[in-house]
Coordinates of C-alpha atoms and ligand atoms in Angstrom, one line a residue:
M11 CA 6.4 8.2 20.8
E12 CA 10.2 8.1 21.0
M13 CA 12.7 6.0 19.3
P14 CA 13.8 3.3 21.8
E15 CA 17.3 3.3 23.2
T16 CA 17.9 -0.3 22.1
C17 CA 16.1 -2.5 19.5
D18 CA 16.5 -5.9 18.0
F19 CA 14.8 -6.0 14.6
T20 CA 14.3 -9.7 13.5
V21 CA 13.3 -10.4 9.9
F22 CA 11.8 -13.8 9.4
G23 CA 12.5 -14.4 5.7
G24 CA 15.6 -12.2 5.8
T25 CA 17.1 -13.7 2.7
G26 CA 13.9 -13.1 0.6
D27 CA 13.1 -10.6 -2.1
L28 CA 11.1 -8.2 0.2
A29 CA 13.9 -8.2 2.8
L30 CA 16.8 -7.7 0.4
R31 CA 15.0 -5.3 -2.0
K32 CA 13.0 -3.2 0.4
L33 CA 13.6 -3.7 4.1
L34 CA 17.3 -3.7 4.3
P35 CA 17.7 -0.7 1.9
A36 CA 15.1 1.2 4.0
L37 CA 17.0 0.4 7.2
Y38 CA 20.3 1.4 5.5
L39 CA 18.8 4.8 4.5
R40 CA 17.5 5.5 8.0
D41 CA 20.9 4.5 9.4
H42 CA 22.4 7.0 6.9
E43 CA 20.3 9.7 8.6
D44 CA 21.4 8.5 12.0
Q45 CA 17.9 7.4 12.9
L46 CA 18.5 3.8 14.0
P47 CA 18.9 3.2 17.7
R48 CA 22.7 3.2 18.4
D49 CA 23.0 -0.5 19.3
C50 CA 20.2 -1.7 17.0
R51 CA 20.8 -5.2 15.7
I52 CA 19.1 -6.7 12.6
I53 CA 18.7 -10.4 12.8
A54 CA 17.7 -12.3 9.6
V55 CA 16.1 -15.8 10.0
S56 CA 15.8 -18.3 7.1
R57 CA 16.7 -21.8 6.2
S58 CA 19.7 -20.7 4.1
E59 CA 23.0 -21.9 5.6
Y60 CA 24.5 -18.5 6.0
D61 CA 26.9 -17.4 8.7
D62 CA 27.0 -13.7 9.5
T63 CA 29.8 -13.1 7.1
A64 CA 28.1 -14.7 4.1
Y65 CA 24.8 -12.9 4.9
R66 CA 26.6 -9.5 5.2
A67 CA 28.1 -10.1 1.8
E68 CA 24.7 -10.8 0.4
V69 CA 23.3 -7.6 1.9
R70 CA 26.2 -5.5 0.7
A71 CA 25.5 -6.7 -2.9
S72 CA 21.8 -6.0 -2.5
L73 CA 22.4 -2.5 -1.2
Q74 CA 24.6 -1.8 -4.2
R75 CA 21.7 -2.9 -6.4
H76 CA 18.8 -1.1 -4.6
V77 CA 20.2 2.1 -3.1
D78 CA 21.0 5.1 -5.2
P79 CA 24.8 5.3 -5.5
A80 CA 24.6 9.0 -4.4
D81 CA 23.3 7.7 -1.0
L82 CA 25.8 4.9 -0.6
R83 CA 28.5 5.8 2.0
E84 CA 31.0 3.1 2.9
D85 CA 31.1 4.0 6.6
V86 CA 27.4 3.7 6.8
V87 CA 27.4 0.5 4.8
E88 CA 29.9 -0.9 7.3
R89 CA 27.9 0.2 10.2
L90 CA 24.8 -1.4 8.9
L91 CA 26.6 -4.6 8.1
S92 CA 28.0 -4.8 11.6
R93 CA 24.4 -4.8 12.9
L94 CA 23.5 -7.9 10.9
H95 CA 23.3 -11.5 12.0
H96 CA 21.8 -14.5 10.4
V97 CA 20.2 -17.5 12.1
S98 CA 19.5 -20.6 10.0
L99 CA 16.3 -22.5 11.0
D100 CA 13.2 -23.9 9.5
F101 CA 10.1 -22.2 10.9
E102 CA 8.2 -25.4 10.7
D103 CA 10.7 -27.4 12.7
P104 CA 10.9 -27.0 16.5
E105 CA 14.6 -27.5 16.4
G106 CA 16.9 -24.5 16.0
W107 CA 14.8 -21.9 17.8
H108 CA 17.2 -22.1 20.7
L109 CA 19.8 -20.5 18.4
L110 CA 17.6 -17.5 17.9
H111 CA 16.8 -17.4 21.6
G112 CA 20.5 -17.5 22.5
L113 CA 21.2 -14.6 20.1
L114 CA 18.3 -12.5 21.4
K115 CA 19.5 -13.0 24.9
D116 CA 23.1 -12.3 24.1
R117 CA 23.1 -8.5 24.5
P118 CA 23.4 -5.9 27.3
S119 CA 20.2 -4.4 28.6
Y120 CA 18.0 -7.3 27.3
D121 CA 15.1 -6.2 29.5
E122 CA 15.0 -2.7 28.0
T123 CA 15.4 -3.9 24.4
V124 CA 12.4 -3.4 22.1
R125 CA 12.1 -6.6 20.0
V126 CA 10.5 -6.2 16.6
Y127 CA 9.5 -9.4 14.6
Y128 CA 8.9 -8.7 10.9
L129 CA 7.1 -11.6 9.2
A130 CA 8.4 -11.3 5.6
V131 CA 7.2 -14.8 4.8
A132 CA 4.0 -16.5 3.6
P133 CA 1.0 -15.8 6.0
S134 CA 0.5 -19.6 6.5
M135 CA 3.6 -19.4 8.7
F136 CA 2.7 -16.4 10.8
G137 CA 0.9 -18.4 13.5
E138 CA 3.6 -21.0 13.8
I139 CA 6.4 -18.4 14.1
C140 CA 4.5 -16.4 16.8
A141 CA 3.8 -19.6 18.8
R142 CA 7.5 -20.5 18.7
L143 CA 8.5 -17.0 19.8
E144 CA 6.2 -17.3 22.8
E145 CA 7.5 -20.8 23.6
I146 CA 11.1 -19.5 23.7
G147 CA 10.0 -16.6 25.9
A148 CA 10.8 -13.9 23.4
V149 CA 7.5 -12.1 23.6
D150 CA 7.1 -9.4 26.3
P151 CA 4.7 -6.5 26.5
Q152 CA 7.0 -4.2 24.5
A153 CA 7.6 -6.7 21.6
R154 CA 6.0 -5.9 18.2
V155 CA 5.1 -8.0 15.3
V156 CA 4.8 -6.8 11.7
M157 CA 2.6 -8.6 9.2
E158 CA 3.0 -8.3 5.4
K159 CA 0.1 -8.6 3.0
P160 CA -1.6 -10.8 2.0
I161 CA -3.5 -11.1 5.2
G162 CA -5.7 -13.9 4.1
H163 CA -7.4 -14.6 0.8
D164 CA -10.9 -14.1 2.1
L165 CA -12.7 -13.1 5.3
A166 CA -12.4 -16.5 7.0
S167 CA -8.7 -16.9 6.2
A168 CA -8.0 -13.3 7.3
R169 CA -9.7 -14.0 10.6
A170 CA -7.7 -17.2 11.0
V171 CA -4.4 -15.4 10.4
N172 CA -5.4 -12.6 12.7
E173 CA -6.4 -15.0 15.4
S174 CA -3.2 -17.1 15.2
V175 CA -1.1 -14.0 15.6
G176 CA -3.6 -12.5 18.2
R177 CA -3.1 -15.6 20.4
V178 CA 0.4 -14.4 21.1
F179 CA 0.4 -10.6 20.6
E180 CA -2.1 -8.1 21.7
E181 CA -3.7 -5.9 19.0
R182 CA -1.6 -2.9 20.1
Q183 CA 1.5 -4.9 19.4
I184 CA 0.5 -5.9 15.9
F185 CA 1.5 -3.8 12.9
R186 CA -0.2 -4.7 9.6
I187 CA 1.7 -3.0 6.8
D188 CA 0.0 -1.4 3.8
H189 CA 3.0 0.3 2.3
Y190 CA 0.7 2.8 0.4
L191 CA 0.0 4.4 3.8
G192 CA 3.7 5.2 4.2
K193 CA 3.9 7.1 0.9
E194 CA 4.5 10.9 1.4
T195 CA 1.6 11.9 -0.9
V196 CA -0.8 9.6 0.9
Q197 CA 0.0 11.1 4.2
N198 CA -0.1 14.6 2.6
L199 CA -3.7 13.8 1.6
L200 CA -4.6 14.0 5.3
V201 CA -2.6 17.2 5.7
T202 CA -4.0 18.9 2.6
R203 CA -7.6 18.0 3.6
F204 CA -7.4 18.9 7.3
A205 CA -4.6 21.5 7.7
N206 CA -6.3 23.8 5.1
T207 CA -9.8 25.2 4.9
F208 CA -10.4 25.8 1.2
L209 CA -11.1 22.2 0.3
E210 CA -13.2 20.9 3.1
P211 CA -16.4 23.0 2.3
L212 CA -16.3 21.5 -1.2
W213 CA -15.4 17.9 -0.2
N214 CA -18.9 16.4 -0.3
S215 CA -21.7 15.4 -2.6
S216 CA -22.8 19.1 -3.1
W217 CA -19.6 19.9 -5.0
V218 CA -17.9 16.7 -5.9
D219 CA -19.2 14.9 -9.0
H220 CA -17.2 11.7 -8.6
V221 CA -13.8 10.3 -7.5
Q222 CA -11.4 8.2 -9.5
I223 CA -8.6 6.1 -8.0
T224 CA -6.2 4.4 -10.4
V225 CA -3.2 2.2 -9.6
A226 CA -1.7 1.2 -12.9
E227 CA 1.4 -0.9 -13.3
S228 CA 3.2 -1.4 -16.6
L229 CA 5.0 -4.6 -15.4
G230 CA 3.5 -8.0 -15.7
V231 CA 3.5 -10.7 -13.0
G232 CA 7.2 -11.6 -13.7
N233 CA 8.3 -14.4 -11.5
R234 CA 5.6 -13.9 -8.9
G235 CA 3.1 -15.7 -11.2
G236 CA 2.6 -18.6 -8.7
Y237 CA 1.5 -16.3 -5.9
Y238 CA -0.4 -13.9 -8.2
D239 CA -2.5 -16.5 -9.9
S240 CA -3.9 -17.6 -6.6
A241 CA -4.7 -14.0 -5.7
G242 CA -5.6 -11.7 -8.7
A243 CA -5.9 -7.9 -8.8
L244 CA -8.9 -7.6 -6.5
R245 CA -7.1 -9.4 -3.6
D246 CA -3.7 -8.1 -4.4
M247 CA -4.5 -4.4 -4.9
V248 CA -8.2 -3.4 -4.4
Q249 CA -9.0 -5.1 -1.0
N250 CA -6.0 -3.3 0.6
H251 CA -4.3 -0.4 -1.3
L252 CA -7.2 1.0 -3.3
L253 CA -9.6 0.8 -0.4
Q254 CA -7.1 2.4 2.0
L255 CA -6.7 5.3 -0.5
L256 CA -10.5 5.6 -0.8
C257 CA -10.8 5.7 3.0
L258 CA -8.3 8.6 3.2
V259 CA -10.3 10.5 0.6
A260 CA -13.7 9.9 2.1
M261 CA -13.1 9.8 5.9
E262 CA -14.4 12.5 8.3
P263 CA -11.9 14.7 10.0
P264 CA -10.5 12.8 13.0
T265 CA -10.5 14.8 16.3
Y266 CA -6.7 14.5 16.3
V267 CA -4.1 12.3 14.7
D268 CA -3.3 9.5 17.1
R269 CA -3.1 5.7 17.1
E270 CA -6.8 5.0 17.0
T271 CA -8.8 8.0 15.8
V272 CA -7.6 8.0 12.2
R273 CA -8.2 4.2 12.0
D274 CA -11.7 4.7 13.6
E275 CA -12.6 7.1 10.8
K276 CA -11.3 4.8 8.1
L277 CA -13.2 1.9 9.5
K278 CA -16.5 4.0 9.3
V279 CA -15.8 4.5 5.6
L280 CA -15.3 0.8 5.0
L281 CA -18.5 0.0 6.8
A282 CA -20.4 2.6 4.7
L283 CA -19.4 1.1 1.4
R284 CA -22.4 0.0 -0.6
P285 CA -22.7 -3.8 -0.3
M286 CA -21.8 -5.7 -3.5
T287 CA -24.9 -7.8 -4.3
P288 CA -24.7 -10.2 -7.3
E289 CA -26.6 -7.7 -9.4
I290 CA -24.3 -4.9 -8.5
V291 CA -21.2 -7.0 -9.2
D292 CA -22.6 -7.9 -12.6
R293 CA -23.3 -4.3 -13.4
D294 CA -20.5 -2.4 -11.7
T295 CA -17.4 -4.5 -12.0
V296 CA -15.1 -5.3 -14.9
R297 CA -12.3 -7.8 -14.8
G298 CA -9.6 -8.3 -17.4
C299 CA -6.5 -10.3 -18.2
Y300 CA -3.7 -9.1 -20.3
A301 CA -3.0 -10.5 -23.7
A302 CA 0.3 -10.0 -25.6
G303 CA 1.1 -6.5 -26.6
E304 CA 3.6 -3.7 -26.4
V305 CA 4.8 -1.7 -23.4
D306 CA 7.2 1.2 -24.1
G307 CA 7.7 0.0 -27.7
E308 CA 8.8 -3.5 -26.6
P309 CA 6.7 -6.6 -27.3
V310 CA 5.6 -8.3 -24.1
P311 CA 3.9 -11.7 -23.6
S312 CA 0.4 -12.5 -22.4
Y313 CA -0.4 -13.4 -18.8
A314 CA -0.8 -17.1 -19.9
E315 CA 2.7 -17.0 -21.3
D316 CA 4.1 -15.3 -18.2
L317 CA 2.4 -18.0 -16.1
G318 CA 3.5 -20.8 -18.4
R319 CA 0.1 -22.3 -18.9
D320 CA -3.4 -21.6 -20.3
G321 CA -6.7 -21.8 -18.6
S322 CA -6.2 -19.4 -15.7
R323 CA -9.3 -17.3 -14.8
T324 CA -7.3 -14.9 -12.6
E325 CA -7.9 -11.2 -13.2
T326 CA -5.0 -8.9 -13.8
F327 CA -7.2 -5.9 -14.1
V328 CA -10.2 -4.6 -12.2
A329 CA -12.4 -1.6 -12.7
L330 CA -15.4 -1.0 -10.4
K331 CA -17.8 1.5 -9.2
T332 CA -18.8 1.9 -5.6
E333 CA -20.4 4.4 -3.2
V334 CA -19.9 5.5 0.3
Q335 CA -23.4 5.5 1.8
N336 CA -23.3 8.3 4.3
W337 CA -24.4 11.9 4.6
R338 CA -21.3 13.4 3.0
W339 CA -21.0 11.2 0.0
A340 CA -24.5 10.0 -0.8
G341 CA -24.8 9.6 -4.6
V342 CA -21.2 10.3 -5.4
P343 CA -19.6 7.4 -7.4
F344 CA -16.1 6.2 -6.5
Y345 CA -14.5 4.5 -9.5
L346 CA -11.5 2.3 -8.8
R347 CA -9.3 0.6 -11.3
T348 CA -6.0 -1.2 -11.2
G349 CA -4.1 -3.5 -13.6
K350 CA -0.9 -5.0 -14.6
R351 CA 0.7 -4.4 -18.0
M352 CA -1.1 -1.2 -18.5
D353 CA 0.2 1.7 -20.7
R354 CA 2.1 3.3 -17.8
R355 CA 3.0 3.0 -14.1
A356 CA 1.0 5.6 -12.2
S357 CA -1.0 5.8 -9.0
E358 CA -3.4 8.7 -8.9
I359 CA -6.5 9.9 -7.2
V360 CA -8.7 12.4 -9.1
V361 CA -11.4 14.3 -7.4
V362 CA -13.7 15.7 -10.1
L363 CA -15.9 18.6 -9.1
K364 CA -19.2 19.6 -10.5
R365 CA -19.4 21.9 -13.5
P366 CA -20.5 25.5 -13.0
P367 CA -24.3 25.6 -12.9
H368 CA -24.6 28.3 -15.5
A369 CA -22.5 29.1 -18.7
M370 CA -22.2 32.9 -18.6
F371 CA -19.4 33.6 -21.0
P372 CA -20.6 34.2 -24.5
G373 CA -19.2 31.7 -27.0
A374 CA -17.7 29.6 -24.2
E375 CA -20.6 27.2 -23.7
G376 CA -19.3 23.7 -23.4
V377 CA -15.7 25.0 -23.1
T378 CA -15.5 25.1 -19.3
T379 CA -14.2 21.9 -17.9
A380 CA -14.9 20.6 -14.5
N381 CA -12.3 21.5 -11.8
R382 CA -10.2 18.5 -10.8
L383 CA -7.7 17.8 -8.2
H384 CA -5.2 15.2 -9.2
I385 CA -3.2 13.6 -6.3
Q386 CA -0.2 11.8 -7.8
V387 CA 0.9 9.0 -5.5
Q388 CA 3.6 7.6 -7.8
P389 CA 5.9 7.8 -9.6
D390 CA 6.2 11.6 -9.5
E391 CA 4.6 12.7 -6.2
G392 CA 2.6 15.8 -6.3
M393 CA -0.8 17.5 -6.7
R394 CA -2.3 19.4 -9.6
L395 CA -5.4 21.5 -9.5
H396 CA -7.1 21.9 -12.9
L397 CA -8.9 25.3 -13.4
T398 CA -10.4 27.2 -16.2
V399 CA -8.9 30.7 -16.8
K400 CA -9.2 33.4 -19.4
E401 CA -6.6 33.4 -22.2
P402 CA -4.9 36.7 -22.2
G403 CA -5.7 39.2 -24.9
P404 CA -8.4 41.4 -26.3
G405 CA -11.4 40.2 -28.2
G406 CA -13.8 38.6 -25.7
Y407 CA -13.5 35.7 -23.4
R408 CA -11.4 32.7 -24.6
L409 CA -11.4 30.1 -21.8
R410 CA -8.5 27.8 -21.3
P411 CA -7.9 24.9 -18.9
V412 CA -4.6 25.4 -16.9
S413 CA -3.2 23.6 -13.9
L414 CA -1.7 24.7 -10.7
D415 CA 1.1 22.3 -9.9
L416 CA 2.7 21.2 -6.7
S417 CA 5.5 18.8 -7.6
Y418 CA 7.2 17.4 -4.5
A419 CA 10.5 17.1 -6.3
T420 CA 10.5 20.8 -7.3
A421 CA 8.9 22.2 -4.1
F422 CA 11.2 20.3 -1.7
G423 CA 14.2 19.4 -3.8
Q424 CA 15.1 16.4 -1.8
R425 CA 14.9 12.7 -2.0
L426 CA 11.5 11.5 -0.7
P427 CA 11.9 8.6 1.7
D428 CA 10.5 5.3 0.6
A429 CA 7.3 4.2 2.3
Y430 CA 9.2 1.4 4.2
E431 CA 11.6 3.9 5.7
R432 CA 8.8 5.8 7.4
L433 CA 6.9 2.6 8.4
L434 CA 9.8 0.8 9.9
M435 CA 10.7 3.8 12.0
D436 CA 7.0 3.9 13.2
V437 CA 7.2 0.2 14.2
M438 CA 10.3 0.8 16.3
K439 CA 8.7 3.8 17.9
G440 CA 5.5 1.9 18.5
N441 CA 3.3 4.2 16.5
P442 CA 0.6 2.2 14.7
T443 CA -1.4 5.1 13.1
L444 CA -0.3 4.2 9.6
F445 CA -1.0 0.5 10.0
M446 CA -4.2 -1.4 9.4
R447 CA -6.1 -2.5 12.4
R448 CA -7.7 -5.9 12.5
D449 CA -11.3 -4.6 12.1
E450 CA -10.3 -2.6 9.0
V451 CA -8.8 -5.6 7.3
E452 CA -11.8 -7.7 8.1
A453 CA -14.3 -5.0 7.0
A454 CA -12.4 -4.7 3.7
W455 CA -12.6 -8.4 3.2
A456 CA -16.3 -8.5 4.1
W457 CA -16.9 -5.9 1.3
A458 CA -14.7 -7.6 -1.3
E459 CA -15.7 -11.2 -0.7
P460 CA -19.1 -11.0 -2.5
I461 CA -17.3 -9.8 -5.6
L462 CA -15.0 -12.8 -5.6
R463 CA -17.9 -15.2 -4.9
R464 CA -19.9 -13.8 -7.8
W465 CA -16.9 -13.9 -10.2
D466 CA -16.2 -17.5 -9.1
E467 CA -19.8 -18.5 -10.0
S468 CA -19.7 -16.7 -13.4
P469 CA -19.0 -18.9 -16.5
V470 CA -17.6 -15.8 -18.2
P471 CA -13.8 -15.5 -17.9
P472 CA -12.0 -12.1 -17.5
L473 CA -12.0 -10.0 -20.7
D474 CA -8.7 -9.8 -22.7
Y475 CA -7.0 -6.5 -23.0
P476 CA -3.8 -5.9 -24.9
A477 CA -0.7 -5.3 -22.8
G478 CA 0.2 -1.7 -22.9
S479 CA -3.4 -0.4 -23.0
A480 CA -5.8 1.2 -20.5
G481 CA -7.5 -2.2 -19.9
P482 CA -10.6 -3.7 -21.5
Q483 CA -13.0 -1.4 -23.4
A484 CA -15.7 -2.4 -20.8
A485 CA -13.8 -0.3 -18.2
A486 CA -14.3 2.8 -20.3
A487 CA -18.0 1.8 -20.8
L488 CA -18.5 1.6 -17.0
L489 CA -18.0 5.4 -16.8
E490 CA -19.5 6.3 -20.2
R491 CA -22.7 4.8 -19.1
D492 CA -22.8 7.5 -16.4
G493 CA -21.8 10.2 -18.8
R494 CA -18.2 10.3 -17.5
T495 CA -14.8 9.3 -18.7
W496 CA -11.6 8.2 -17.0
Q497 CA -9.4 11.2 -16.6
E498 CA -6.1 11.4 -18.5
L499 CA -3.5 10.8 -15.7
D500 CA -1.1 13.6 -15.0
A501 CA 1.7 11.3 -14.0
Ligands
LIG621 P1 10.6 -14.9 -1.0 O1 11.6 -14.1 -1.8 O2 10.1 -16.2 -1.4 O3 11.3 -15.1 0.5 C1 10.8 -15.9 1.4 C2 11.8 -15.9 2.6 O4 11.3 -16.8 3.6 C3 13.1 -16.4 2.3 O5 14.1 -15.7 3.1 C4 13.1 -17.8 2.7 O6 14.4 -18.2 2.9 C5 12.3 -17.8 3.9 N1 11.6 -19.0 4.2 C6 10.6 -19.6 3.5 N2 10.1 -20.7 4.1 C7 10.9 -20.9 5.2 C8 10.9 -21.8 6.3 N3 10.1 -22.9 6.3 N4 11.7 -21.6 7.3 C9 12.6 -20.6 7.3 N5 12.6 -19.6 6.3 C10 11.8 -19.8 5.3 O7 9.3 -14.0 -0.6 P2 9.2 -12.4 -0.6 O8 8.9 -11.9 -2.0 O9 10.3 -11.9 0.2 O10 7.8 -12.3 0.2 C11 7.7 -12.6 1.6 C12 6.2 -12.3 2.0 O11 6.0 -10.9 1.8 C13 5.2 -13.0 1.2 O12 4.1 -13.3 2.0 C14 4.8 -12.0 0.1 O13 3.5 -12.2 -0.4 C15 4.9 -10.7 1.0 N6 5.1 -9.5 0.2 C16 6.2 -9.5 -0.7 C17 6.5 -8.3 -1.4 C18 7.6 -8.2 -2.3 O14 7.8 -7.1 -2.9 N7 8.5 -9.2 -2.4 C19 5.6 -7.2 -1.3 C20 4.5 -7.3 -0.4 C21 4.3 -8.4 0.3 P3 15.0 -19.7 2.7 O15 14.4 -20.3 1.4 O16 16.4 -19.6 2.8 O17 14.5 -20.5 3.9

């Protein structure tokens, strides 16, 4: 899949937080590496009454805020700004679309141009935007559309969003972003598992005791409280990011890496997740909501204070246990947890192996720890393998835990591209391997929905946990009950 010669990259919601904070800096950084098609234009669409000059000034300011000064080069900034255009229109109003149509048409080699439509707006507008694009004749077989999360808030609404977009674009033209899949360490998980031979023989229920996946944030909901309160941690993080990480840990080796085979294997994992019956939800899930506390030595308010009202039953923390019911993983628990206002910001996968079956070193009984592979997704990407070794010196065997470290920063000594940089390039090239297919999204909702339903029925609200902690005590108890503990994160 090659980068096209010409491309028009249209961002619906081009003045929003996502566009200014993530998408335009990512496009700038790829332009910095000379990776954008030479005459690529970036067209922002929103209601704001910007002309091109005003929009370019806004983007310049945003690049200064969100790009490392070491990567800001005036000639590249100028080149990126010269690619930018702004079209003012209201998506819900049929008027104004001719302005966009006129701009799209106004270029040489219109027929050869790959048109990308990035929907950086609320999903309720996805269907309307796609229908208007079709009406103005701006959808051809090589056009692509990118959908941001959340794709629905349950299975029915996810299907409705997928159908409204699917009426205009074929599945092969639809790119559903889960930015976790664009992270270097997440892609490296596939390479580590399948381009080496030492792990694969151990990667199953004979040798793996359990798997832990944590996505911890130290921030609260900030000014996204309105959206967050209608979603909660299960919808915002577990149904998409954590399940995608679980899929990459648990999937079978695909025959090769292409647009469908990796996604076929991930789908099989989602379909093999143990169904969450009401009894299992009551027993194997914990939800919490942050109270006031301290993060990094600073006092921070409660969720209710951040939201500006009491009485919300939205969870800002989830811990749960699940299983992948197939030959490879039968009986191996997968523990997932995520939360806001936790004691640190860290995303990490820990694969904990079984302990040696026999303690043969005299005096060292109970000293050997289980081998663990920590895969640090953020903030400091890397991998760490925890082993037990002999402490040097005479006088018998003194066993000590040590770790073999692969820090990306040290090993490669270069800036790691942001996930959006990789993913936006893949969209332009038409490579959907790292994007979620419709059946994956819907299988993930089908698994998550019974949890949401059971929680809705429950009279018990989420448990309080102090901001700056590891979540409610019940999350620790979920593992202690099985004779396990959450691993100290390496990050
Ligand atoms: P935002 O800051 O509120 O921006 C929304 C954008 O849409 C603005 O450019 C707004 O511009 C435009 N807009 C809204 N209604 C419009 C209408 N009727 N007609 C034309 N333009 C309209 O939102 P955001 O944070 O960028 O998020 C956008 C979407 O991405 C949301 O669905 C969000 O859940 C998702 N998302 C965001 C992030 C993030 O980090 N921000 C991360 C993942 C997913 P005007 O007001 O000028 O029209």
